mmCIF file with all atom_site columns, C-alpha atoms in Angstrom:
data_model
loop_
_atom_site.group_PDB
_atom_site.id
_atom_site.type_symbol
_atom_site.label_atom_id
_atom_site.label_alt_id
_atom_site.label_comp_id
_atom_site.label_asym_id
_atom_site.label_entity_id
_atom_site.label_seq_id
_atom_site.pdbx_PDB_ins_code
_atom_site.Cartn_x
_atom_site.Cartn_y
_atom_site.Cartn_z
_atom_site.occupancy
_atom_site.B_iso_or_equiv
_atom_site.pdbx_formal_charge
_atom_site.auth_seq_id
_atom_site.auth_comp_id
_atom_site.auth_asym_id
_atom_site.auth_atom_id
_atom_site.pdbx_PDB_model_num
ATOM 1   C CA . MET A 1 1   ? 58.533  152.064 107.654 1.00 0.00 ? 1   MET A CA 1
ATOM 2   C CA . LEU A 1 2   ? 61.311  150.171 106.245 1.00 0.00 ? 2   LEU A CA 1
ATOM 3   C CA . ILE A 1 3   ? 61.321  148.342 103.051 1.00 0.00 ? 3   ILE A CA 1
ATOM 4   C CA . ASN A 1 4   ? 60.894  144.396 103.218 1.00 0.00 ? 4   ASN A CA 1
ATOM 5   C CA . ARG A 1 5   ? 62.799  143.337 100.048 1.00 0.00 ? 5   ARG A CA 1
ATOM 6   C CA . HIS A 1 6   ? 65.518  144.622 97.993  1.00 0.00 ? 6   HIS A CA 1
ATOM 7   C CA . THR A 1 7   ? 65.178  141.786 95.115  1.00 0.00 ? 7   THR A CA 1
ATOM 8   C CA . SER A 1 8   ? 62.340  139.404 94.138  1.00 0.00 ? 8   SER A CA 1
ATOM 9   C CA . PHE A 1 9   ? 64.090  136.585 95.865  1.00 0.00 ? 9   PHE A CA 1
ATOM 10  C CA . THR A 1 10  ? 62.077  134.762 98.695  1.00 0.00 ? 10  THR A CA 1
ATOM 11  C CA . PHE A 1 11  ? 65.193  133.845 100.733 1.00 0.00 ? 11  PHE A CA 1
ATOM 12  C CA . GLU A 1 12  ? 66.937  137.286 100.679 1.00 0.00 ? 12  GLU A CA 1
ATOM 13  C CA . CYS A 1 13  ? 69.169  137.443 103.766 1.00 0.00 ? 13  CYS A CA 1
ATOM 14  C CA . GLY A 1 14  ? 70.313  140.904 105.508 1.00 0.00 ? 14  GLY A CA 1
ATOM 15  C CA . THR A 1 15  ? 73.407  140.974 107.573 1.00 0.00 ? 15  THR A CA 1
ATOM 16  C CA . ASP A 1 16  ? 74.882  143.594 110.086 1.00 0.00 ? 16  ASP A CA 1
ATOM 17  C CA . GLU A 1 17  ? 77.287  143.902 112.824 1.00 0.00 ? 17  GLU A CA 1
ATOM 18  C CA . ALA A 1 18  ? 77.574  145.512 116.195 1.00 0.00 ? 18  ALA A CA 1
ATOM 19  C CA . GLY A 1 19  ? 80.662  146.550 118.340 1.00 0.00 ? 19  GLY A CA 1
ATOM 20  C CA . ARG A 1 20  ? 83.128  147.566 115.478 1.00 0.00 ? 20  ARG A CA 1
ATOM 21  C CA . GLY A 1 21  ? 84.251  150.855 117.617 1.00 0.00 ? 21  GLY A CA 1
ATOM 22  C CA . CYS A 1 22  ? 84.469  148.936 121.060 1.00 0.00 ? 22  CYS A CA 1
ATOM 23  C CA . LEU A 1 23  ? 87.759  148.647 123.030 1.00 0.00 ? 23  LEU A CA 1
ATOM 24  C CA . ALA A 1 24  ? 86.699  145.415 124.644 1.00 0.00 ? 24  ALA A CA 1
ATOM 25  C CA . GLY A 1 25  ? 84.776  142.250 123.961 1.00 0.00 ? 25  GLY A CA 1
ATOM 26  C CA . PRO A 1 26  ? 83.684  140.801 120.498 1.00 0.00 ? 26  PRO A CA 1
ATOM 27  C CA . VAL A 1 27  ? 82.505  142.305 117.254 1.00 0.00 ? 27  VAL A CA 1
ATOM 28  C CA . THR A 1 28  ? 79.151  140.416 116.624 1.00 0.00 ? 28  THR A CA 1
ATOM 29  C CA . ALA A 1 29  ? 77.082  139.828 113.596 1.00 0.00 ? 29  ALA A CA 1
ATOM 30  C CA . ALA A 1 30  ? 73.884  138.411 112.652 1.00 0.00 ? 30  ALA A CA 1
ATOM 31  C CA . ALA A 1 31  ? 72.251  137.254 109.615 1.00 0.00 ? 31  ALA A CA 1
ATOM 32  C CA . VAL A 1 32  ? 68.424  137.028 109.215 1.00 0.00 ? 32  VAL A CA 1
ATOM 33  C CA . ILE A 1 33  ? 66.091  135.913 106.558 1.00 0.00 ? 33  ILE A CA 1
ATOM 34  C CA . LEU A 1 34  ? 62.579  137.414 107.059 1.00 0.00 ? 34  LEU A CA 1
ATOM 35  C CA . PRO A 1 35  ? 59.184  136.233 105.440 1.00 0.00 ? 35  PRO A CA 1
ATOM 36  C CA . ILE A 1 36  ? 57.974  138.374 102.625 1.00 0.00 ? 36  ILE A CA 1
ATOM 37  C CA . GLU A 1 37  ? 54.892  139.185 104.517 1.00 0.00 ? 37  GLU A CA 1
ATOM 38  C CA . PHE A 1 38  ? 56.912  140.496 107.602 1.00 0.00 ? 38  PHE A CA 1
ATOM 39  C CA . LYS A 1 39  ? 55.903  143.992 108.780 1.00 0.00 ? 39  LYS A CA 1
ATOM 40  C CA . SER A 1 40  ? 56.919  146.004 111.727 1.00 0.00 ? 40  SER A CA 1
ATOM 41  C CA . ASP A 1 41  ? 56.454  149.707 112.484 1.00 0.00 ? 41  ASP A CA 1
ATOM 42  C CA . LEU A 1 42  ? 58.799  149.547 115.313 1.00 0.00 ? 42  LEU A CA 1
ATOM 43  C CA . LEU A 1 43  ? 61.978  147.798 113.766 1.00 0.00 ? 43  LEU A CA 1
ATOM 44  C CA . ASN A 1 44  ? 64.724  150.262 112.628 1.00 0.00 ? 44  ASN A CA 1
ATOM 45  C CA . ASP A 1 45  ? 68.390  150.371 112.693 1.00 0.00 ? 45  ASP A CA 1
ATOM 46  C CA . SER A 1 46  ? 69.324  149.281 116.256 1.00 0.00 ? 46  SER A CA 1
ATOM 47  C CA . LYS A 1 47  ? 71.297  152.540 116.920 1.00 0.00 ? 47  LYS A CA 1
ATOM 48  C CA . GLN A 1 48  ? 67.948  154.503 116.573 1.00 0.00 ? 48  GLN A CA 1
ATOM 49  C CA . LEU A 1 49  ? 66.038  152.246 119.091 1.00 0.00 ? 49  LEU A CA 1
ATOM 50  C CA . SER A 1 50  ? 66.170  152.240 122.899 1.00 0.00 ? 50  SER A CA 1
ATOM 51  C CA . GLU A 1 51  ? 67.564  149.129 124.670 1.00 0.00 ? 51  GLU A CA 1
ATOM 52  C CA . LYS A 1 52  ? 64.089  148.365 125.717 1.00 0.00 ? 52  LYS A CA 1
ATOM 53  C CA . ASN A 1 53  ? 62.577  148.241 122.195 1.00 0.00 ? 53  ASN A CA 1
ATOM 54  C CA . ARG A 1 54  ? 65.707  146.300 120.957 1.00 0.00 ? 54  ARG A CA 1
ATOM 55  C CA . PHE A 1 55  ? 65.101  143.590 123.561 1.00 0.00 ? 55  PHE A CA 1
ATOM 56  C CA . LYS A 1 56  ? 61.315  143.838 122.770 1.00 0.00 ? 56  LYS A CA 1
ATOM 57  C CA . LEU A 1 57  ? 61.979  143.077 119.064 1.00 0.00 ? 57  LEU A CA 1
ATOM 58  C CA . LYS A 1 58  ? 64.435  140.474 119.488 1.00 0.00 ? 58  LYS A CA 1
ATOM 59  C CA . PRO A 1 59  ? 61.977  137.454 120.339 1.00 0.00 ? 59  PRO A CA 1
ATOM 60  C CA . ILE A 1 60  ? 59.667  138.931 117.633 1.00 0.00 ? 60  ILE A CA 1
ATOM 61  C CA . ILE A 1 61  ? 62.418  138.706 115.004 1.00 0.00 ? 61  ILE A CA 1
ATOM 62  C CA . GLU A 1 62  ? 63.481  135.268 116.117 1.00 0.00 ? 62  GLU A CA 1
ATOM 63  C CA . GLU A 1 63  ? 60.112  133.823 116.148 1.00 0.00 ? 63  GLU A CA 1
ATOM 64  C CA . GLU A 1 64  ? 59.083  135.242 112.710 1.00 0.00 ? 64  GLU A CA 1
ATOM 65  C CA . ALA A 1 65  ? 62.432  134.891 110.831 1.00 0.00 ? 65  ALA A CA 1
ATOM 66  C CA . LEU A 1 66  ? 62.488  131.957 108.335 1.00 0.00 ? 66  LEU A CA 1
ATOM 67  C CA . ALA A 1 67  ? 66.140  131.640 109.722 1.00 0.00 ? 67  ALA A CA 1
ATOM 68  C CA . PHE A 1 68  ? 68.550  133.686 111.800 1.00 0.00 ? 68  PHE A CA 1
ATOM 69  C CA . SER A 1 69  ? 71.971  133.240 113.334 1.00 0.00 ? 69  SER A CA 1
ATOM 70  C CA . PHE A 1 70  ? 74.785  135.345 115.029 1.00 0.00 ? 70  PHE A CA 1
ATOM 71  C CA . THR A 1 71  ? 78.591  135.176 115.575 1.00 0.00 ? 71  THR A CA 1
ATOM 72  C CA . HIS A 1 72  ? 80.885  136.577 117.943 1.00 0.00 ? 72  HIS A CA 1
ATOM 73  C CA . ILE A 1 73  ? 84.551  137.317 116.822 1.00 0.00 ? 73  ILE A CA 1
ATOM 74  C CA . TYR A 1 74  ? 86.554  137.640 119.899 1.00 0.00 ? 74  TYR A CA 1
ATOM 75  C CA . ASN A 1 75  ? 89.193  140.280 120.772 1.00 0.00 ? 75  ASN A CA 1
ATOM 76  C CA . GLU A 1 76  ? 92.337  137.876 120.084 1.00 0.00 ? 76  GLU A CA 1
ATOM 77  C CA . GLU A 1 77  ? 91.077  137.280 116.563 1.00 0.00 ? 77  GLU A CA 1
ATOM 78  C CA . ILE A 1 78  ? 90.226  141.088 116.066 1.00 0.00 ? 78  ILE A CA 1
ATOM 79  C CA . ASP A 1 79  ? 93.904  141.778 117.210 1.00 0.00 ? 79  ASP A CA 1
ATOM 80  C CA . GLU A 1 80  ? 95.128  139.317 114.633 1.00 0.00 ? 80  GLU A CA 1
ATOM 81  C CA . ILE A 1 81  ? 93.159  140.192 111.488 1.00 0.00 ? 81  ILE A CA 1
ATOM 82  C CA . ASN A 1 82  ? 91.982  143.627 112.246 1.00 0.00 ? 82  ASN A CA 1
ATOM 83  C CA . ILE A 1 83  ? 88.480  144.912 113.079 1.00 0.00 ? 83  ILE A CA 1
ATOM 84  C CA . LEU A 1 84  ? 87.235  145.555 109.595 1.00 0.00 ? 84  LEU A CA 1
ATOM 85  C CA . ASN A 1 85  ? 88.156  142.071 108.434 1.00 0.00 ? 85  ASN A CA 1
ATOM 86  C CA . ALA A 1 86  ? 86.797  140.484 111.893 1.00 0.00 ? 86  ALA A CA 1
ATOM 87  C CA . SER A 1 87  ? 83.364  142.443 111.163 1.00 0.00 ? 87  SER A CA 1
ATOM 88  C CA . MET A 1 88  ? 83.151  140.881 107.617 1.00 0.00 ? 88  MET A CA 1
ATOM 89  C CA . LYS A 1 89  ? 83.943  137.471 108.801 1.00 0.00 ? 89  LYS A CA 1
ATOM 90  C CA . ALA A 1 90  ? 81.549  137.662 111.548 1.00 0.00 ? 90  ALA A CA 1
ATOM 91  C CA . MET A 1 91  ? 78.858  138.176 109.051 1.00 0.00 ? 91  MET A CA 1
ATOM 92  C CA . GLN A 1 92  ? 80.397  135.370 106.743 1.00 0.00 ? 92  GLN A CA 1
ATOM 93  C CA . GLU A 1 93  ? 80.205  132.724 109.701 1.00 0.00 ? 93  GLU A CA 1
ATOM 94  C CA . SER A 1 94  ? 76.644  133.997 110.469 1.00 0.00 ? 94  SER A CA 1
ATOM 95  C CA . ILE A 1 95  ? 75.564  133.332 106.905 1.00 0.00 ? 95  ILE A CA 1
ATOM 96  C CA . LEU A 1 96  ? 77.124  129.593 107.089 1.00 0.00 ? 96  LEU A CA 1
ATOM 97  C CA . LYS A 1 97  ? 75.052  128.993 110.170 1.00 0.00 ? 97  LYS A CA 1
ATOM 98  C CA . LEU A 1 98  ? 71.697  129.701 108.600 1.00 0.00 ? 98  LEU A CA 1
ATOM 99  C CA . LYS A 1 99  ? 69.239  126.730 108.375 1.00 0.00 ? 99  LYS A CA 1
ATOM 100 C CA . THR A 1 100 ? 68.182  128.069 105.021 1.00 0.00 ? 100 THR A CA 1
ATOM 101 C CA . THR A 1 101 ? 70.503  128.898 102.252 1.00 0.00 ? 101 THR A CA 1
ATOM 102 C CA . PRO A 1 102 ? 70.092  132.515 101.163 1.00 0.00 ? 102 PRO A CA 1
ATOM 103 C CA . GLU A 1 103 ? 69.341  133.235 97.511  1.00 0.00 ? 103 GLU A CA 1
ATOM 104 C CA . TYR A 1 104 ? 70.615  136.821 97.746  1.00 0.00 ? 104 TYR A CA 1
ATOM 105 C CA . ILE A 1 105 ? 72.259  138.754 100.616 1.00 0.00 ? 105 ILE A CA 1
ATOM 106 C CA . ILE A 1 106 ? 72.166  142.428 101.525 1.00 0.00 ? 106 ILE A CA 1
ATOM 107 C CA . VAL A 1 107 ? 74.699  143.863 103.815 1.00 0.00 ? 107 VAL A CA 1
ATOM 108 C CA . ASP A 1 108 ? 74.886  147.344 105.526 1.00 0.00 ? 108 ASP A CA 1
ATOM 109 C CA . GLY A 1 109 ? 77.829  149.325 104.309 1.00 0.00 ? 109 GLY A CA 1
ATOM 110 C CA . ASN A 1 110 ? 79.986  149.696 101.254 1.00 0.00 ? 110 ASN A CA 1
ATOM 111 C CA . ARG A 1 111 ? 82.391  146.777 101.418 1.00 0.00 ? 111 ARG A CA 1
ATOM 112 C CA . ALA A 1 112 ? 81.843  143.665 99.367  1.00 0.00 ? 112 ALA A CA 1
ATOM 113 C CA . ILE A 1 113 ? 80.938  141.112 102.092 1.00 0.00 ? 113 ILE A CA 1
ATOM 114 C CA . PHE A 1 114 ? 83.050  138.258 100.466 1.00 0.00 ? 114 PHE A CA 1
ATOM 115 C CA . SER A 1 115 ? 85.955  140.528 99.586  1.00 0.00 ? 115 SER A CA 1
ATOM 116 C CA . LYS A 1 116 ? 88.272  138.285 101.879 1.00 0.00 ? 116 LYS A CA 1
ATOM 117 C CA . LEU A 1 117 ? 87.451  134.607 102.485 1.00 0.00 ? 117 LEU A CA 1
ATOM 118 C CA . ASP A 1 118 ? 90.957  132.935 102.900 1.00 0.00 ? 118 ASP A CA 1
ATOM 119 C CA . LEU A 1 119 ? 92.403  134.950 105.950 1.00 0.00 ? 119 LEU A CA 1
ATOM 120 C CA . LYS A 1 120 ? 95.437  133.430 107.575 1.00 0.00 ? 120 LYS A CA 1
ATOM 121 C CA . ASN A 1 121 ? 93.851  133.508 111.045 1.00 0.00 ? 121 ASN A CA 1
ATOM 122 C CA . THR A 1 122 ? 95.036  131.231 113.745 1.00 0.00 ? 122 THR A CA 1
ATOM 123 C CA . HIS A 1 123 ? 92.435  132.354 116.398 1.00 0.00 ? 123 HIS A CA 1
ATOM 124 C CA . GLY A 1 124 ? 88.727  131.472 115.801 1.00 0.00 ? 124 GLY A CA 1
ATOM 125 C CA . LYS A 1 125 ? 87.172  129.666 112.786 1.00 0.00 ? 125 LYS A CA 1
ATOM 126 C CA . LYS A 1 126 ? 89.179  129.046 109.750 1.00 0.00 ? 126 LYS A CA 1
ATOM 127 C CA . LEU A 1 127 ? 86.894  128.819 106.680 1.00 0.00 ? 127 LEU A CA 1
ATOM 128 C CA . THR A 1 128 ? 87.041  125.600 104.628 1.00 0.00 ? 128 THR A CA 1
ATOM 129 C CA . LEU A 1 129 ? 87.455  125.561 101.005 1.00 0.00 ? 129 LEU A CA 1
ATOM 130 C CA . GLU A 1 130 ? 83.889  124.297 100.700 1.00 0.00 ? 130 GLU A CA 1
ATOM 131 C CA . GLU A 1 131 ? 82.490  127.029 102.799 1.00 0.00 ? 131 GLU A CA 1
ATOM 132 C CA . ILE A 1 132 ? 84.484  129.677 100.522 1.00 0.00 ? 132 ILE A CA 1
ATOM 133 C CA . GLU A 1 133 ? 83.226  128.020 97.505  1.00 0.00 ? 133 GLU A CA 1
ATOM 134 C CA . PHE A 1 134 ? 79.560  128.012 98.928  1.00 0.00 ? 134 PHE A CA 1
ATOM 135 C CA . LEU A 1 135 ? 79.716  131.736 99.976  1.00 0.00 ? 135 LEU A CA 1
ATOM 136 C CA . LYS A 1 136 ? 81.201  132.819 96.534  1.00 0.00 ? 136 LYS A CA 1
ATOM 137 C CA . LYS A 1 137 ? 78.128  131.349 94.649  1.00 0.00 ? 137 LYS A CA 1
ATOM 138 C CA . ILE A 1 138 ? 75.670  133.630 96.650  1.00 0.00 ? 138 ILE A CA 1
ATOM 139 C CA . PRO A 1 139 ? 74.859  136.954 94.871  1.00 0.00 ? 139 PRO A CA 1
ATOM 140 C CA . ASN A 1 140 ? 75.219  139.886 97.356  1.00 0.00 ? 140 ASN A CA 1
ATOM 141 C CA . GLU A 1 141 ? 75.097  143.581 97.434  1.00 0.00 ? 141 GLU A CA 1
ATOM 142 C CA . SER A 1 142 ? 76.466  146.161 100.021 1.00 0.00 ? 142 SER A CA 1
ATOM 143 C CA . ILE A 1 143 ? 74.083  149.030 100.770 1.00 0.00 ? 143 ILE A CA 1
ATOM 144 C CA . ILE A 1 144 ? 75.117  152.294 102.469 1.00 0.00 ? 144 ILE A CA 1
ATOM 145 C CA . LYS A 1 145 ? 72.919  152.831 105.426 1.00 0.00 ? 145 LYS A CA 1
ATOM 146 C CA . GLY A 1 146 ? 71.081  149.525 104.652 1.00 0.00 ? 146 GLY A CA 1
ATOM 147 C CA . ASP A 1 147 ? 70.199  149.192 108.344 1.00 0.00 ? 147 ASP A CA 1
ATOM 148 C CA . SER A 1 148 ? 67.841  152.093 108.051 1.00 0.00 ? 148 SER A CA 1
ATOM 149 C CA . LYS A 1 149 ? 66.437  151.070 104.696 1.00 0.00 ? 149 LYS A CA 1
ATOM 150 C CA . TYR A 1 150 ? 65.592  147.447 104.805 1.00 0.00 ? 150 TYR A CA 1
ATOM 151 C CA . LEU A 1 151 ? 64.027  145.187 107.320 1.00 0.00 ? 151 LEU A CA 1
ATOM 152 C CA . SER A 1 152 ? 66.190  142.257 107.125 1.00 0.00 ? 152 SER A CA 1
ATOM 153 C CA . ILE A 1 153 ? 69.352  144.352 107.792 1.00 0.00 ? 153 ILE A CA 1
ATOM 154 C CA . ALA A 1 154 ? 67.828  146.230 110.674 1.00 0.00 ? 154 ALA A CA 1
ATOM 155 C CA . ALA A 1 155 ? 66.547  142.871 112.253 1.00 0.00 ? 155 ALA A CA 1
ATOM 156 C CA . ALA A 1 156 ? 70.290  141.668 111.805 1.00 0.00 ? 156 ALA A CA 1
ATOM 157 C CA . SER A 1 157 ? 71.567  144.872 113.527 1.00 0.00 ? 157 SER A CA 1
ATOM 158 C CA . VAL A 1 158 ? 69.016  144.306 116.408 1.00 0.00 ? 158 VAL A CA 1
ATOM 159 C CA . LEU A 1 159 ? 70.199  140.791 116.933 1.00 0.00 ? 159 LEU A CA 1
ATOM 160 C CA . ALA A 1 160 ? 73.769  141.601 116.582 1.00 0.00 ? 160 ALA A CA 1
ATOM 161 C CA . LYS A 1 161 ? 73.469  144.349 119.235 1.00 0.00 ? 161 LYS A CA 1
ATOM 162 C CA . THR A 1 162 ? 71.235  142.548 121.761 1.00 0.00 ? 162 THR A CA 1
ATOM 163 C CA . TYR A 1 163 ? 73.617  139.336 121.567 1.00 0.00 ? 163 TYR A CA 1
ATOM 164 C CA . ARG A 1 164 ? 76.584  141.291 122.039 1.00 0.00 ? 164 ARG A CA 1
ATOM 165 C CA . ASP A 1 165 ? 74.879  143.308 124.972 1.00 0.00 ? 165 ASP A CA 1
ATOM 166 C CA . GLU A 1 166 ? 74.170  140.194 126.721 1.00 0.00 ? 166 GLU A CA 1
ATOM 167 C CA . TYR A 1 167 ? 77.802  138.982 126.324 1.00 0.00 ? 167 TYR A CA 1
ATOM 168 C CA . MET A 1 168 ? 79.130  142.295 127.911 1.00 0.00 ? 168 MET A CA 1
ATOM 169 C CA . ASP A 1 169 ? 76.671  142.012 130.496 1.00 0.00 ? 169 ASP A CA 1
ATOM 170 C CA . LYS A 1 170 ? 77.887  138.529 131.368 1.00 0.00 ? 170 LYS A CA 1
ATOM 171 C CA . ILE A 1 171 ? 81.769  139.453 131.506 1.00 0.00 ? 171 ILE A CA 1
ATOM 172 C CA . HIS A 1 172 ? 80.888  142.590 133.411 1.00 0.00 ? 172 HIS A CA 1
ATOM 173 C CA . GLU A 1 173 ? 80.294  140.313 136.288 1.00 0.00 ? 173 GLU A CA 1
ATOM 174 C CA . GLU A 1 174 ? 83.940  139.097 136.207 1.00 0.00 ? 174 GLU A CA 1
ATOM 175 C CA . PHE A 1 175 ? 85.242  142.791 135.686 1.00 0.00 ? 175 PHE A CA 1
ATOM 176 C CA . PRO A 1 176 ? 82.706  145.172 137.242 1.00 0.00 ? 176 PRO A CA 1
ATOM 177 C CA . MET A 1 177 ? 85.237  148.063 137.701 1.00 0.00 ? 177 MET A CA 1
ATOM 178 C CA . TYR A 1 178 ? 84.945  148.721 133.774 1.00 0.00 ? 178 TYR A CA 1
ATOM 179 C CA . ASN A 1 179 ? 81.212  148.845 133.933 1.00 0.00 ? 179 ASN A CA 1
ATOM 180 C CA . TRP A 1 180 ? 80.668  147.016 130.789 1.00 0.00 ? 180 TRP A CA 1
ATOM 181 C CA . LYS A 1 181 ? 77.109  146.585 131.747 1.00 0.00 ? 181 LYS A CA 1
ATOM 182 C CA . LYS A 1 182 ? 76.709  150.249 131.005 1.00 0.00 ? 182 LYS A CA 1
ATOM 183 C CA . ASN A 1 183 ? 79.182  151.174 128.254 1.00 0.00 ? 183 ASN A CA 1
ATOM 184 C CA . LYS A 1 184 ? 79.306  147.712 126.567 1.00 0.00 ? 184 LYS A CA 1
ATOM 185 C CA . GLY A 1 185 ? 83.042  148.164 125.985 1.00 0.00 ? 185 GLY A CA 1
ATOM 186 C CA . TYR A 1 186 ? 82.760  151.437 124.185 1.00 0.00 ? 186 TYR A CA 1
ATOM 187 C CA . PRO A 1 187 ? 85.408  154.086 124.675 1.00 0.00 ? 187 PRO A CA 1
ATOM 188 C CA . THR A 1 188 ? 83.675  156.155 127.271 1.00 0.00 ? 188 THR A CA 1
ATOM 189 C CA . LYS A 1 189 ? 85.487  158.427 129.788 1.00 0.00 ? 189 LYS A CA 1
ATOM 190 C CA . GLU A 1 190 ? 84.577  155.987 132.639 1.00 0.00 ? 190 GLU A CA 1
ATOM 191 C CA . HIS A 1 191 ? 85.983  153.098 130.590 1.00 0.00 ? 191 HIS A CA 1
ATOM 192 C CA . ARG A 1 192 ? 89.248  154.742 129.808 1.00 0.00 ? 192 ARG A CA 1
ATOM 193 C CA . GLU A 1 193 ? 89.557  155.802 133.168 1.00 0.00 ? 193 GLU A CA 1
ATOM 194 C CA . ALA A 1 194 ? 89.293  152.252 134.484 1.00 0.00 ? 194 ALA A CA 1
ATOM 195 C CA . ILE A 1 195 ? 91.785  151.109 131.920 1.00 0.00 ? 195 ILE A CA 1
ATOM 196 C CA . LYS A 1 196 ? 94.215  153.738 133.110 1.00 0.00 ? 196 LYS A CA 1
ATOM 197 C CA . LYS A 1 197 ? 93.626  152.511 136.720 1.00 0.00 ? 197 LYS A CA 1
ATOM 198 C CA . TYR A 1 198 ? 93.459  148.809 136.336 1.00 0.00 ? 198 TYR A CA 1
ATOM 199 C CA . GLY A 1 199 ? 95.188  148.140 132.942 1.00 0.00 ? 199 GLY A CA 1
ATOM 200 C CA . PRO A 1 200 ? 93.790  145.991 130.136 1.00 0.00 ? 200 PRO A CA 1
ATOM 201 C CA . THR A 1 201 ? 91.958  142.728 130.650 1.00 0.00 ? 201 THR A CA 1
ATOM 202 C CA . LYS A 1 202 ? 91.862  139.514 128.687 1.00 0.00 ? 202 LYS A CA 1
ATOM 203 C CA . TYR A 1 203 ? 88.939  140.824 126.852 1.00 0.00 ? 203 TYR A CA 1
ATOM 204 C CA . HIS A 1 204 ? 90.572  144.170 125.625 1.00 0.00 ? 204 HIS A CA 1
ATOM 205 C CA . ARG A 1 205 ? 91.573  144.685 121.975 1.00 0.00 ? 205 ARG A CA 1
ATOM 206 C CA . ILE A 1 206 ? 95.189  145.358 122.301 1.00 0.00 ? 206 ILE A CA 1
ATOM 207 C CA . SER A 1 207 ? 95.510  146.414 118.779 1.00 0.00 ? 207 SER A CA 1
ATOM 208 C CA . PHE A 1 208 ? 93.297  149.510 119.588 1.00 0.00 ? 208 PHE A CA 1
ATOM 209 C CA . LYS A 1 209 ? 94.234  152.746 121.160 1.00 0.00 ? 209 LYS A CA 1
ATOM 210 C CA . LEU A 1 210 ? 92.927  152.033 124.619 1.00 0.00 ? 210 LEU A CA 1
ATOM 211 C CA . LEU A 1 211 ? 94.268  155.320 126.040 1.00 0.00 ? 211 LEU A CA 1
ATOM 212 C CA . PRO A 1 212 ? 95.353  158.720 124.360 1.00 0.00 ? 212 PRO A CA 1
ATOM 213 C CA . GLU A 1 213 ? 98.772  157.867 125.930 1.00 0.00 ? 213 GLU A CA 1
ATOM 214 C CA . GLN A 1 214 ? 98.848  154.567 124.578 1.00 0.00 ? 214 GLN A CA 1
ATOM 215 C CA . LEU A 1 215 ? 102.745 154.504 124.420 1.00 0.00 ? 215 LEU A CA 1
ATOM 216 C CA . THR A 1 216 ? 102.912 154.898 128.166 1.00 0.00 ? 216 THR A CA 1
ATOM 217 C CA . LEU A 1 217 ? 100.563 152.006 128.772 1.00 0.00 ? 217 LEU A CA 1
ATOM 218 C CA . ASP A 1 218 ? 102.199 148.814 130.065 1.00 0.00 ? 218 ASP A CA 1
ATOM 219 C CA . LEU A 1 219 ? 100.823 145.840 128.103 1.00 0.00 ? 219 LEU A CA 1
#
């Protein structure tokens, strides 16, 4: 069973992302503040859960959370600011969307969540000076494998994964030949074969190596 709290703060927020390694679609993050009394024997890092259990947990998390939000950072912005910065920005934006101000933030990984707040992006949301100052004031900590240690980070990973999967299912209807309903944009053999046959779409991350023979791909 995962741990409920990393600190003694009531409004401790966990945040995580999904879709960092995909060739198409957004990287999606979520932020969740769970009540102190929240318990779950099922909740775990989303990568350790079946799709059925992730979608079973989604309404439970949303109903019981004190606050939650999610953010998509789309492929155009990923190509512009790179995937690592896009992943962090998705979490930053999710925190800004919370209806309750976090007293402390824990994030999965080993990178400071507010290390870059003044990106010169032209796509997507540009953080205002007020938002940057707001985020800087919130104490935070990065925790390696935090999604398999703390309930709030695991909850964020579940929401990020399920909201992203729903988005990929939606755009699958527009480009069914890539089978995003199944592979969710990850670099499977089937997905790469479709890219080789049909070329990249408006949802593909052009800055990524879409094919092993990238240099011969006509973009």
